[in-house]
Tab-separated table of C-alpha atoms in Angstrom:
chain	number	residue	atom	x	y	z
G	1	HIS	CA	10.223	5.548	-4.427
G	2	TYR	CA	13.982	6.030	-4.122
G	3	ALA	CA	14.597	3.358	-6.749
G	4	ALA	CA	12.070	5.013	-9.076
G	5	ALA	CA	13.810	8.381	-8.760
G	6	TYR	CA	17.198	6.783	-9.387
G	7	LEU	CA	16.002	4.884	-12.455
G	8	ALA	CA	14.286	7.997	-13.825
G	9	LYS	CA	17.647	9.786	-13.838
G	10	LYS	CA	19.522	6.860	-15.409
G	11	GLN	CA	17.077	5.823	-18.144
G	12	LYS	CA	17.370	7.789	-21.343
G	13	SER	CA	14.464	6.270	-23.274
G	14	ALA	CA	11.331	4.194	-22.818
G	15	ALA	CA	13.215	1.252	-24.329
G	16	GLU	CA	15.502	1.255	-21.277
G	17	HIS	CA	12.559	1.014	-18.862
G	18	ILE	CA	13.158	-1.471	-16.048
G	19	PRO	CA	9.906	-2.803	-14.559
G	20	LEU	CA	9.597	-1.711	-10.937
G	21	ILE	CA	7.238	-2.889	-8.208
G	22	GLY	CA	6.768	-0.640	-5.183
G	23	TYR	CA	5.613	-1.565	-1.713
G	24	ASP	CA	3.011	0.360	0.298
G	25	LEU	CA	0.573	2.946	-0.939
G	26	ILE	CA	2.477	6.029	0.188
G	27	GLU	CA	2.216	9.332	-1.643
G	28	GLU	CA	5.670	9.078	-3.240
G	29	ASN	CA	4.912	5.618	-4.651
G	30	VAL	CA	1.517	6.709	-5.988
G	31	ASP	CA	3.177	9.696	-7.655
G	32	GLY	CA	5.803	7.409	-9.214
G	33	LEU	CA	3.076	5.066	-10.440
G	34	ARG	CA	1.142	7.896	-12.058
G	35	LYS	CA	4.319	9.174	-13.746
G	36	GLY	CA	5.110	5.711	-15.107
G	37	LEU	CA	8.254	5.284	-12.994
G	38	ILE	CA	6.675	2.473	-10.959
G	39	ASP	CA	4.661	-0.239	-12.709
G	40	TYR	CA	2.840	-1.760	-9.745
G	41	ILE	CA	2.459	-1.186	-6.012
G	42	ILE	CA	1.725	-3.930	-3.519
G	43	SER	CA	-0.502	-2.429	-0.848
G	44	THR	CA	-0.822	-4.171	2.502
G	45	ARG	CA	-3.667	-1.914	3.694
G	46	SER	CA	-1.616	-0.665	6.631
G	47	GLU	CA	-4.368	1.662	7.894
G	48	GLU	CA	-6.791	-1.249	8.062
G	49	GLN	CA	-4.172	-3.371	9.851
G	50	GLY	CA	-3.597	-0.626	12.412
G	51	ALA	CA	-7.308	-0.141	13.073
G	52	LEU	CA	-7.812	-3.879	13.484
G	53	ALA	CA	-4.870	-4.126	15.888
G	54	ILE	CA	-6.390	-1.416	18.100
G	55	GLN	CA	-9.780	-3.197	18.061
G	56	ILE	CA	-8.192	-6.503	19.057
G	57	LEU	CA	-6.146	-4.843	21.798
G	58	PHE	CA	-9.277	-3.163	23.189
G	59	LYS	CA	-11.243	-6.422	23.177
G	60	LYS	CA	-8.392	-8.298	24.832
G	61	VAL	CA	-7.326	-5.778	27.487
G	62	VAL	CA	-10.491	-3.834	28.289
G	63	LEU	CA	-13.322	-6.239	27.501
G	64	ARG	CA	-11.356	-9.469	28.087
G	65	GLN	CA	-13.295	-11.089	25.240
G	66	LEU	CA	-10.631	-12.668	23.058
G	67	GLU	CA	-9.033	-16.063	23.108
G	68	GLU	CA	-5.314	-16.431	23.691
G	69	ARG	CA	-4.522	-16.508	19.946
G	70	VAL	CA	-6.180	-14.636	17.096
G	71	ASP	CA	-5.406	-15.465	13.458
G	72	ILE	CA	-5.985	-12.608	11.051
G	73	THR	CA	-5.943	-12.744	7.275
G	74	MET	CA	-5.399	-9.454	5.451
G	75	PRO	CA	-5.753	-8.976	1.711
G	76	LEU	CA	-3.103	-7.450	-0.523
G	77	ASP	CA	-3.985	-4.995	-3.264
G	78	ILE	CA	-2.076	-4.981	-6.536
G	79	VAL	CA	-2.222	-1.355	-7.640
G	80	CYS	CA	-1.493	-0.276	-11.212
G	81	LYS	CA	-2.136	2.845	-13.273
G	82	TYR	CA	-5.606	1.542	-14.172
G	83	ASN	CA	-6.927	1.137	-10.619
G	84	VAL	CA	-4.817	3.567	-8.578
G	85	ASP	CA	-7.471	6.290	-8.395
G	86	SER	CA	-10.231	3.987	-7.148
G	87	ILE	CA	-7.979	2.383	-4.518
G	88	VAL	CA	-6.579	5.717	-3.296
G	89	ASN	CA	-10.095	7.212	-3.146
G	90	PHE	CA	-11.334	4.190	-1.167
G	91	LYS	CA	-8.401	4.448	1.230
G	92	PHE	CA	-8.936	8.132	1.997
G	93	THR	CA	-12.725	7.789	2.173
G	94	HIS	CA	-12.624	4.982	4.731
G	95	PHE	CA	-9.471	5.674	6.760
G	96	SER	CA	-9.194	9.458	7.018
């Protein structure tokens, strides 16, 4: 979001727009996306990662149910102005 704010001050017209990809679905990045300062956001679903880490820790330490190594695959979301509202609504509905 710092890069978006900097570019917004430097660019004088839409023709000077430099495509920008943000990382993580934080409020400042979502705001920049909605304003057209950021073109895409790569979301790593950090809330889901955190919840899963706590579940794995509980199973390992308290229940002693897990193997020595656990491989986890997490999806990435590519967020743009067309899908930002549905992804943000999903995030706050499921992880608030």
